[in-house]
Amino acid sequence: MDENGESQTSELDGRHEITTTGKKKRARRLRSHRRALSEFALQAVKEGLLKYWLQRYLLFSRFDDGIKMDEEGWFSVTPELIARHHASRCGNGIVIDCFTGVGGNAIQFAMKSSHVIAVDINPQKIEYAQHNASIYGVNDRIDFVVGDFFQMACRLKGDTVFLSPPWGGPDYAKVVTYDIRSMLKPHDGYHLFKIAKTVASKVVLFLPRNVDINQLAELSLSLNPPWELEVEKNFLNGKFKAITAYFNCRAT
């Protein structure tokens, strides 16, 4: 009762109702989120991608915030810690990500570099990459371009070209030695490097762990004067995951 002898029950009930309603909304959102994750997991099982699903937080630490992936993205996106390392190695200039996929590398580049140009020939991948970049808050630092890098190269200029071309699916791991002349898609590694070197003075190639290192040396030596080459082994949780090759044009 208040000082006038009137009941305060209605006011208290109103506050209780607001609190209860808020809890119910949060519970509904949580149930909806869990259903979405369950459906995503079920789809992954059906498509034979369960092992990638179980590693989803290694691919994107903010996966539960609504990251979008297509089937190829599950086995082709660079794990976030490796992508972050790539970004630290590529400096703060203009980085061109030529096969951006669902945006794993582009997002990390945007956190370090002055500007990123993310290119992919697949419109859906660009849509997903743009969406994923917005989750990390770097959408405004990236120009997303739907197009064929090989056709666009003559109009592109940057400080670093980053290349993570399609490796040919998970079967790349079944061969003893990965041949960049015959196994890289859509063009062989020699043609890819030839085009990339016209765009920037630093070319970074992200490749399978079983790549033929001698072929990387051949790429460097194919130029006159030869470009500097550093080959780096990338480990994640103690497991050898991939090779990154850094090519730099020597100052004349």
PDB file of C-alpha atoms in Angstrom:
ATOM      1  CA  MET A   1       0.000   0.000   0.000  1.00  0.00           C
ATOM      2  CA  ASP A   2       1.240   3.554  -0.676  1.00  0.00           C
ATOM      3  CA  GLU A   3       0.795   6.512   1.651  1.00  0.00           C
ATOM      4  CA  ASN A   4      -2.644   7.103   0.216  1.00  0.00           C
ATOM      5  CA  GLY A   5      -3.643   3.544   0.923  1.00  0.00           C
ATOM      6  CA  GLU A   6      -3.616   2.481  -2.745  1.00  0.00           C
ATOM      7  CA  SER A   7      -2.242  -0.824  -3.942  1.00  0.00           C
ATOM      8  CA  GLN A   8       1.087  -0.968  -5.838  1.00  0.00           C
ATOM      9  CA  THR A   9       0.442  -4.486  -7.066  1.00  0.00           C
ATOM     10  CA  SER A  10      -0.268  -3.482 -10.682  1.00  0.00           C
ATOM     11  CA  GLU A  11       3.041  -1.621 -10.980  1.00  0.00           C
ATOM     12  CA  LEU A  12       5.005  -4.519  -9.527  1.00  0.00           C
ATOM     13  CA  ASP A  13       3.171  -6.960 -11.763  1.00  0.00           C
ATOM     14  CA  GLY A  14       4.052  -4.824 -14.758  1.00  0.00           C
ATOM     15  CA  ARG A  15       7.732  -4.873 -13.910  1.00  0.00           C
ATOM     16  CA  HIS A  16       7.623  -8.606 -13.341  1.00  0.00           C
ATOM     17  CA  GLU A  17       5.908  -9.081 -16.697  1.00  0.00           C
ATOM     18  CA  ILE A  18       8.612  -7.076 -18.511  1.00  0.00           C
ATOM     19  CA  THR A  19      11.376  -9.100 -16.833  1.00  0.00           C
ATOM     20  CA  THR A  20       9.661 -12.390 -17.633  1.00  0.00           C
ATOM     21  CA  THR A  21       9.026 -11.353 -21.231  1.00  0.00           C
ATOM     22  CA  GLY A  22      12.702 -10.473 -21.678  1.00  0.00           C
ATOM     23  CA  LYS A  23      13.770 -13.847 -20.342  1.00  0.00           C
ATOM     24  CA  LYS A  24      11.322 -15.610 -22.647  1.00  0.00           C
ATOM     25  CA  LYS A  25      12.657 -13.727 -25.670  1.00  0.00           C
ATOM     26  CA  ARG A  26      16.244 -14.629 -24.791  1.00  0.00           C
ATOM     27  CA  ALA A  27      15.224 -18.252 -24.290  1.00  0.00           C
ATOM     28  CA  ARG A  28      13.478 -18.296 -27.683  1.00  0.00           C
ATOM     29  CA  ARG A  29      16.539 -16.791 -29.381  1.00  0.00           C
ATOM     30  CA  LEU A  30      18.750 -19.382 -27.710  1.00  0.00           C
ATOM     31  CA  ARG A  31      16.474 -22.234 -28.805  1.00  0.00           C
ATOM     32  CA  SER A  32      16.358 -20.836 -32.336  1.00  0.00           C
ATOM     33  CA  HIS A  33      20.157 -20.514 -32.374  1.00  0.00           C
ATOM     34  CA  ARG A  34      20.568 -24.091 -31.151  1.00  0.00           C
ATOM     35  CA  ARG A  35      18.148 -25.341 -33.812  1.00  0.00           C
ATOM     36  CA  ALA A  36      20.112 -23.499 -36.509  1.00  0.00           C
ATOM     37  CA  LEU A  37      23.377 -25.006 -35.269  1.00  0.00           C
ATOM     38  CA  SER A  38      21.786 -28.463 -35.129  1.00  0.00           C
ATOM     39  CA  GLU A  39      20.513 -28.118 -38.694  1.00  0.00           C
ATOM     40  CA  PHE A  40      23.963 -26.892 -39.771  1.00  0.00           C
ATOM     41  CA  ALA A  41      25.602 -29.876 -38.072  1.00  0.00           C
ATOM     42  CA  LEU A  42      23.117 -32.293 -39.668  1.00  0.00           C
ATOM     43  CA  GLN A  43      23.844 -30.809 -43.083  1.00  0.00           C
ATOM     44  CA  ALA A  44      27.589 -31.185 -42.441  1.00  0.00           C
ATOM     45  CA  VAL A  45      27.108 -34.865 -41.574  1.00  0.00           C
ATOM     46  CA  LYS A  46      25.050 -35.467 -44.719  1.00  0.00           C
ATOM     47  CA  GLU A  47      27.681 -33.796 -46.889  1.00  0.00           C
ATOM     48  CA  GLY A  48      30.570 -35.677 -45.292  1.00  0.00           C
ATOM     49  CA  LEU A  49      31.944 -32.526 -43.687  1.00  0.00           C
ATOM     50  CA  LEU A  50      31.607 -33.469 -40.025  1.00  0.00           C
ATOM     51  CA  LYS A  51      35.330 -33.248 -39.274  1.00  0.00           C
ATOM     52  CA  TYR A  52      35.328 -29.667 -40.580  1.00  0.00           C
ATOM     53  CA  TRP A  53      32.227 -28.839 -38.540  1.00  0.00           C
ATOM     54  CA  LEU A  54      33.983 -30.019 -35.398  1.00  0.00           C
ATOM     55  CA  GLN A  55      36.808 -27.581 -36.208  1.00  0.00           C
ATOM     56  CA  ARG A  56      34.483 -24.647 -36.918  1.00  0.00           C
ATOM     57  CA  TYR A  57      35.899 -22.435 -34.153  1.00  0.00           C
ATOM     58  CA  LEU A  58      39.397 -22.894 -35.593  1.00  0.00           C
ATOM     59  CA  LEU A  59      38.074 -21.602 -38.911  1.00  0.00           C
ATOM     60  CA  PHE A  60      36.142 -18.683 -37.408  1.00  0.00           C
ATOM     61  CA  SER A  61      36.293 -17.914 -33.685  1.00  0.00           C
ATOM     62  CA  ARG A  62      33.007 -16.013 -34.070  1.00  0.00           C
ATOM     63  CA  PHE A  63      31.283 -18.831 -35.915  1.00  0.00           C
ATOM     64  CA  ASP A  64      28.264 -18.775 -33.589  1.00  0.00           C
ATOM     65  CA  ASP A  65      27.567 -15.138 -34.447  1.00  0.00           C
ATOM     66  CA  GLY A  66      26.187 -16.249 -37.803  1.00  0.00           C
ATOM     67  CA  ILE A  67      29.132 -17.102 -40.062  1.00  0.00           C
ATOM     68  CA  LYS A  68      28.020 -18.285 -43.509  1.00  0.00           C
ATOM     69  CA  MET A  69      29.799 -21.118 -45.330  1.00  0.00           C
ATOM     70  CA  ASP A  70      29.283 -23.026 -48.563  1.00  0.00           C
ATOM     71  CA  GLU A  71      30.418 -26.634 -49.005  1.00  0.00           C
ATOM     72  CA  GLU A  72      33.777 -25.732 -50.534  1.00  0.00           C
ATOM     73  CA  GLY A  73      34.386 -23.142 -47.845  1.00  0.00           C
ATOM     74  CA  TRP A  74      34.486 -25.811 -45.151  1.00  0.00           C
ATOM     75  CA  PHE A  75      37.660 -27.382 -46.500  1.00  0.00           C
ATOM     76  CA  SER A  76      39.220 -24.391 -48.262  1.00  0.00           C
ATOM     77  CA  VAL A  77      38.985 -21.483 -45.806  1.00  0.00           C
ATOM     78  CA  THR A  78      42.244 -20.668 -44.013  1.00  0.00           C
ATOM     79  CA  PRO A  79      42.035 -21.349 -40.248  1.00  0.00           C
ATOM     80  CA  GLU A  80      41.753 -18.068 -38.394  1.00  0.00           C
ATOM     81  CA  LEU A  81      45.075 -18.267 -36.520  1.00  0.00           C
ATOM     82  CA  ILE A  82      46.983 -18.954 -39.744  1.00  0.00           C
ATOM     83  CA  ALA A  83      45.082 -16.191 -41.555  1.00  0.00           C
ATOM     84  CA  ARG A  84      45.988 -13.817 -38.725  1.00  0.00           C
ATOM     85  CA  HIS A  85      49.641 -14.788 -39.108  1.00  0.00           C
ATOM     86  CA  HIS A  86      49.455 -14.178 -42.866  1.00  0.00           C
ATOM     87  CA  ALA A  87      48.076 -10.702 -42.149  1.00  0.00           C
ATOM     88  CA  SER A  88      50.962  -9.927 -39.789  1.00  0.00           C
ATOM     89  CA  ARG A  89      53.453 -10.979 -42.484  1.00  0.00           C
ATOM     90  CA  CYS A  90      51.855  -9.011 -45.319  1.00  0.00           C
ATOM     91  CA  GLY A  91      52.232  -5.583 -43.765  1.00  0.00           C
ATOM     92  CA  ASN A  92      49.886  -2.622 -43.691  1.00  0.00           C
ATOM     93  CA  GLY A  93      49.719  -1.686 -47.365  1.00  0.00           C
ATOM     94  CA  ILE A  94      47.137  -2.645 -49.983  1.00  0.00           C
ATOM     95  CA  VAL A  95      46.515  -6.392 -50.049  1.00  0.00           C
ATOM     96  CA  ILE A  96      44.727  -8.107 -52.932  1.00  0.00           C
ATOM     97  CA  ASP A  97      43.124 -11.421 -51.961  1.00  0.00           C
ATOM     98  CA  CYS A  98      42.631 -13.062 -55.331  1.00  0.00           C
ATOM     99  CA  PHE A  99      40.571 -16.132 -54.343  1.00  0.00           C
ATOM    100  CA  THR A 100      38.816 -14.787 -51.286  1.00  0.00           C
ATOM    101  CA  GLY A 101      36.220 -17.557 -50.870  1.00  0.00           C
ATOM    102  CA  VAL A 102      34.119 -16.956 -47.734  1.00  0.00           C
ATOM    103  CA  GLY A 103      36.548 -14.313 -46.494  1.00  0.00           C
ATOM    104  CA  GLY A 104      38.777 -15.945 -43.873  1.00  0.00           C
ATOM    105  CA  ASN A 105      41.978 -14.250 -45.013  1.00  0.00           C
ATOM    106  CA  ALA A 106      40.384 -10.995 -46.170  1.00  0.00           C
ATOM    107  CA  ILE A 107      38.918 -10.407 -42.698  1.00  0.00           C
ATOM    108  CA  GLN A 108      42.318 -10.744 -41.029  1.00  0.00           C
ATOM    109  CA  PHE A 109      44.045  -8.633 -43.685  1.00  0.00           C
ATOM    110  CA  ALA A 110      41.495  -5.872 -43.029  1.00  0.00           C
ATOM    111  CA  MET A 111      42.483  -5.819 -39.367  1.00  0.00           C
ATOM    112  CA  LYS A 112      46.133  -5.107 -40.242  1.00  0.00           C
ATOM    113  CA  SER A 113      46.407  -3.453 -43.647  1.00  0.00           C
ATOM    114  CA  SER A 114      45.305  -0.073 -44.955  1.00  0.00           C
ATOM    115  CA  HIS A 115      42.982  -1.561 -47.560  1.00  0.00           C
ATOM    116  CA  VAL A 116      41.918  -4.943 -48.931  1.00  0.00           C
ATOM    117  CA  ILE A 117      40.557  -5.899 -52.338  1.00  0.00           C
ATOM    118  CA  ALA A 118      38.789  -9.258 -52.125  1.00  0.00           C
ATOM    119  CA  VAL A 119      38.152 -10.971 -55.456  1.00  0.00           C
ATOM    120  CA  ASP A 120      36.210 -14.123 -56.259  1.00  0.00           C
ATOM    121  CA  ILE A 121      34.514 -15.334 -59.401  1.00  0.00           C
ATOM    122  CA  ASN A 122      31.620 -16.832 -57.412  1.00  0.00           C
ATOM    123  CA  PRO A 123      28.937 -14.261 -56.416  1.00  0.00           C
ATOM    124  CA  GLN A 124      27.687 -16.395 -53.515  1.00  0.00           C
ATOM    125  CA  LYS A 125      31.173 -16.615 -52.015  1.00  0.00           C
ATOM    126  CA  ILE A 126      31.505 -12.828 -52.206  1.00  0.00           C
ATOM    127  CA  GLU A 127      28.100 -12.478 -50.547  1.00  0.00           C
ATOM    128  CA  TYR A 128      29.172 -14.798 -47.734  1.00  0.00           C
ATOM    129  CA  ALA A 129      32.565 -13.093 -47.386  1.00  0.00           C
ATOM    130  CA  GLN A 130      30.903  -9.698 -47.092  1.00  0.00           C
ATOM    131  CA  HIS A 131      28.486 -11.023 -44.496  1.00  0.00           C
ATOM    132  CA  ASN A 132      31.289 -12.655 -42.494  1.00  0.00           C
ATOM    133  CA  ALA A 133      33.377  -9.487 -42.620  1.00  0.00           C
ATOM    134  CA  SER A 134      30.462  -7.547 -41.134  1.00  0.00           C
ATOM    135  CA  ILE A 135      30.425  -9.961 -38.174  1.00  0.00           C
ATOM    136  CA  TYR A 136      34.069  -9.041 -37.488  1.00  0.00           C
ATOM    137  CA  GLY A 137      33.362  -5.344 -38.021  1.00  0.00           C
ATOM    138  CA  VAL A 138      35.734  -4.858 -40.971  1.00  0.00           C
ATOM    139  CA  ASN A 139      33.243  -4.755 -43.833  1.00  0.00           C
ATOM    140  CA  ASP A 140      34.027  -1.112 -44.602  1.00  0.00           C
ATOM    141  CA  ARG A 141      37.755  -1.797 -45.036  1.00  0.00           C
ATOM    142  CA  ILE A 142      37.326  -4.275 -47.873  1.00  0.00           C
ATOM    143  CA  ASP A 143      36.320  -3.812 -51.506  1.00  0.00           C
ATOM    144  CA  PHE A 144      34.486  -6.979 -52.527  1.00  0.00           C
ATOM    145  CA  VAL A 145      34.669  -7.718 -56.240  1.00  0.00           C
ATOM    146  CA  VAL A 146      32.906 -10.434 -58.206  1.00  0.00           C
ATOM    147  CA  GLY A 147      35.218 -11.276 -61.072  1.00  0.00           C
ATOM    148  CA  ASP A 148      37.947 -13.423 -62.582  1.00  0.00           C
ATOM    149  CA  PHE A 149      41.325 -12.431 -61.156  1.00  0.00           C
ATOM    150  CA  PHE A 150      43.107 -13.501 -64.353  1.00  0.00           C
ATOM    151  CA  GLN A 151      41.012 -11.108 -66.423  1.00  0.00           C
ATOM    152  CA  MET A 152      41.188  -8.299 -63.874  1.00  0.00           C
ATOM    153  CA  ALA A 153      44.916  -8.514 -63.086  1.00  0.00           C
ATOM    154  CA  CYS A 154      45.940  -5.909 -65.658  1.00  0.00           C
ATOM    155  CA  ARG A 155      43.803  -3.336 -63.796  1.00  0.00           C
ATOM    156  CA  LEU A 156      44.907  -4.237 -60.274  1.00  0.00           C
ATOM    157  CA  LYS A 157      47.814  -2.791 -58.301  1.00  0.00           C
ATOM    158  CA  GLY A 158      48.752  -3.365 -54.699  1.00  0.00           C
ATOM    159  CA  ASP A 159      51.595  -3.951 -52.271  1.00  0.00           C
ATOM    160  CA  THR A 160      50.878  -7.657 -51.754  1.00  0.00           C
ATOM    161  CA  VAL A 161      49.042 -10.290 -53.768  1.00  0.00           C
ATOM    162  CA  PHE A 162      47.729 -13.157 -51.673  1.00  0.00           C
ATOM    163  CA  LEU A 163      46.886 -16.368 -53.501  1.00  0.00           C
ATOM    164  CA  SER A 164      45.041 -19.295 -51.970  1.00  0.00           C
ATOM    165  CA  PRO A 165      43.792 -20.961 -55.161  1.00  0.00           C
ATOM    166  CA  PRO A 166      41.570 -24.075 -55.134  1.00  0.00           C
ATOM    167  CA  TRP A 167      43.700 -27.076 -54.230  1.00  0.00           C
ATOM    168  CA  GLY A 168      41.356 -29.547 -55.906  1.00  0.00           C
ATOM    169  CA  GLY A 169      39.336 -30.576 -52.850  1.00  0.00           C
ATOM    170  CA  PRO A 170      40.342 -32.758 -49.877  1.00  0.00           C
ATOM    171  CA  ASP A 171      41.870 -35.385 -52.183  1.00  0.00           C
ATOM    172  CA  TYR A 172      45.063 -33.319 -52.399  1.00  0.00           C
ATOM    173  CA  ALA A 173      46.201 -35.021 -49.183  1.00  0.00           C
ATOM    174  CA  LYS A 174      46.104 -38.469 -50.823  1.00  0.00           C
ATOM    175  CA  VAL A 175      49.097 -37.823 -53.080  1.00  0.00           C
ATOM    176  CA  VAL A 176      52.711 -37.988 -51.920  1.00  0.00           C
ATOM    177  CA  THR A 177      53.741 -34.804 -53.730  1.00  0.00           C
ATOM    178  CA  TYR A 178      51.405 -32.014 -54.760  1.00  0.00           C
ATOM    179  CA  ASP A 179      52.255 -30.766 -58.250  1.00  0.00           C
ATOM    180  CA  ILE A 180      51.386 -27.091 -58.763  1.00  0.00           C
ATOM    181  CA  ARG A 181      51.793 -27.546 -62.513  1.00  0.00           C
ATOM    182  CA  SER A 182      48.961 -30.067 -62.858  1.00  0.00           C
ATOM    183  CA  MET A 183      46.874 -29.962 -59.665  1.00  0.00           C
ATOM    184  CA  LEU A 184      46.171 -26.277 -58.979  1.00  0.00           C
ATOM    185  CA  LYS A 185      42.924 -24.865 -60.386  1.00  0.00           C
ATOM    186  CA  PRO A 186      41.790 -23.048 -62.501  1.00  0.00           C
ATOM    187  CA  HIS A 187      45.326 -22.503 -63.884  1.00  0.00           C
ATOM    188  CA  ASP A 188      48.675 -24.061 -63.040  1.00  0.00           C
ATOM    189  CA  GLY A 189      50.929 -22.463 -60.451  1.00  0.00           C
ATOM    190  CA  TYR A 190      53.435 -21.190 -62.988  1.00  0.00           C
ATOM    191  CA  HIS A 191      50.793 -19.228 -64.885  1.00  0.00           C
ATOM    192  CA  LEU A 192      49.323 -18.016 -61.616  1.00  0.00           C
ATOM    193  CA  PHE A 193      52.671 -16.668 -60.421  1.00  0.00           C
ATOM    194  CA  LYS A 194      53.385 -15.079 -63.817  1.00  0.00           C
ATOM    195  CA  ILE A 195      50.170 -13.046 -63.596  1.00  0.00           C
ATOM    196  CA  ALA A 196      50.471 -12.228 -59.886  1.00  0.00           C
ATOM    197  CA  LYS A 197      53.959 -10.724 -60.166  1.00  0.00           C
ATOM    198  CA  THR A 198      52.600  -8.022 -62.497  1.00  0.00           C
ATOM    199  CA  VAL A 199      50.210  -6.833 -59.780  1.00  0.00           C
ATOM    200  CA  ALA A 200      52.513  -6.429 -56.763  1.00  0.00           C
ATOM    201  CA  SER A 201      56.160  -6.718 -55.732  1.00  0.00           C
ATOM    202  CA  LYS A 202      55.236  -9.251 -53.050  1.00  0.00           C
ATOM    203  CA  VAL A 203      53.407 -12.489 -53.882  1.00  0.00           C
ATOM    204  CA  VAL A 204      52.205 -14.876 -51.193  1.00  0.00           C
ATOM    205  CA  LEU A 205      51.095 -18.410 -52.090  1.00  0.00           C
ATOM    206  CA  PHE A 206      49.188 -20.572 -49.602  1.00  0.00           C
ATOM    207  CA  LEU A 207      49.573 -24.217 -50.616  1.00  0.00           C
ATOM    208  CA  PRO A 208      49.136 -27.813 -49.404  1.00  0.00           C
ATOM    209  CA  ARG A 209      51.721 -29.160 -46.968  1.00  0.00           C
ATOM    210  CA  ASN A 210      52.825 -31.791 -49.514  1.00  0.00           C
ATOM    211  CA  VAL A 211      53.664 -29.268 -52.245  1.00  0.00           C
ATOM    212  CA  ASP A 212      56.882 -29.779 -54.225  1.00  0.00           C
ATOM    213  CA  ILE A 213      59.289 -27.191 -52.748  1.00  0.00           C
ATOM    214  CA  ASN A 214      61.537 -27.455 -55.799  1.00  0.00           C
ATOM    215  CA  GLN A 215      58.718 -26.074 -57.934  1.00  0.00           C
ATOM    216  CA  LEU A 216      58.521 -23.012 -55.690  1.00  0.00           C
ATOM    217  CA  ALA A 217      62.245 -22.476 -56.169  1.00  0.00           C
ATOM    218  CA  GLU A 218      61.707 -22.745 -59.929  1.00  0.00           C
ATOM    219  CA  LEU A 219      59.157 -19.939 -59.761  1.00  0.00           C
ATOM    220  CA  SER A 220      61.669 -17.678 -58.062  1.00  0.00           C
ATOM    221  CA  LEU A 221      64.471 -18.587 -60.451  1.00  0.00           C
ATOM    222  CA  SER A 222      62.249 -18.089 -63.509  1.00  0.00           C
ATOM    223  CA  LEU A 223      62.650 -14.328 -63.067  1.00  0.00           C
ATOM    224  CA  ASN A 224      65.674 -12.219 -63.867  1.00  0.00           C
ATOM    225  CA  PRO A 225      66.875 -11.296 -61.374  1.00  0.00           C
ATOM    226  CA  PRO A 226      65.351 -14.055 -59.247  1.00  0.00           C
ATOM    227  CA  TRP A 227      62.889 -13.014 -56.537  1.00  0.00           C
ATOM    228  CA  GLU A 228      63.654 -13.739 -52.916  1.00  0.00           C
ATOM    229  CA  LEU A 229      61.781 -16.769 -51.621  1.00  0.00           C
ATOM    230  CA  GLU A 230      60.908 -17.784 -48.072  1.00  0.00           C
ATOM    231  CA  VAL A 231      59.048 -21.050 -47.504  1.00  0.00           C
ATOM    232  CA  GLU A 232      57.170 -21.337 -44.222  1.00  0.00           C
ATOM    233  CA  LYS A 233      55.537 -24.374 -42.627  1.00  0.00           C
ATOM    234  CA  ASN A 234      52.214 -23.600 -40.960  1.00  0.00           C
ATOM    235  CA  PHE A 235      51.232 -25.584 -37.871  1.00  0.00           C
ATOM    236  CA  LEU A 236      47.944 -25.520 -35.999  1.00  0.00           C
ATOM    237  CA  ASN A 237      47.550 -27.241 -32.622  1.00  0.00           C
ATOM    238  CA  GLY A 238      50.820 -29.053 -33.274  1.00  0.00           C
ATOM    239  CA  LYS A 239      49.698 -30.378 -36.666  1.00  0.00           C
ATOM    240  CA  PHE A 240      51.427 -29.535 -39.940  1.00  0.00           C
ATOM    241  CA  LYS A 241      48.655 -27.907 -41.986  1.00  0.00           C
ATOM    242  CA  ALA A 242      50.085 -26.083 -44.990  1.00  0.00           C
ATOM    243  CA  ILE A 243      52.930 -24.265 -46.692  1.00  0.00           C
ATOM    244  CA  THR A 244      53.125 -20.522 -47.287  1.00  0.00           C
ATOM    245  CA  ALA A 245      55.592 -19.229 -49.857  1.00  0.00           C
ATOM    246  CA  TYR A 246      56.606 -15.544 -49.724  1.00  0.00           C
ATOM    247  CA  PHE A 247      58.109 -14.128 -52.922  1.00  0.00           C
ATOM    248  CA  ASN A 248      59.683 -10.660 -52.854  1.00  0.00           C
ATOM    249  CA  CYS A 249      61.028  -8.622 -55.726  1.00  0.00           C
ATOM    250  CA  ARG A 250      64.592  -7.648 -54.942  1.00  0.00           C
ATOM    251  CA  ALA A 251      65.295  -3.922 -54.955  1.00  0.00           C
ATOM    252  CA  THR A 252      67.214  -2.892 -58.065  1.00  0.00           C
TER     253      THR A 252
END
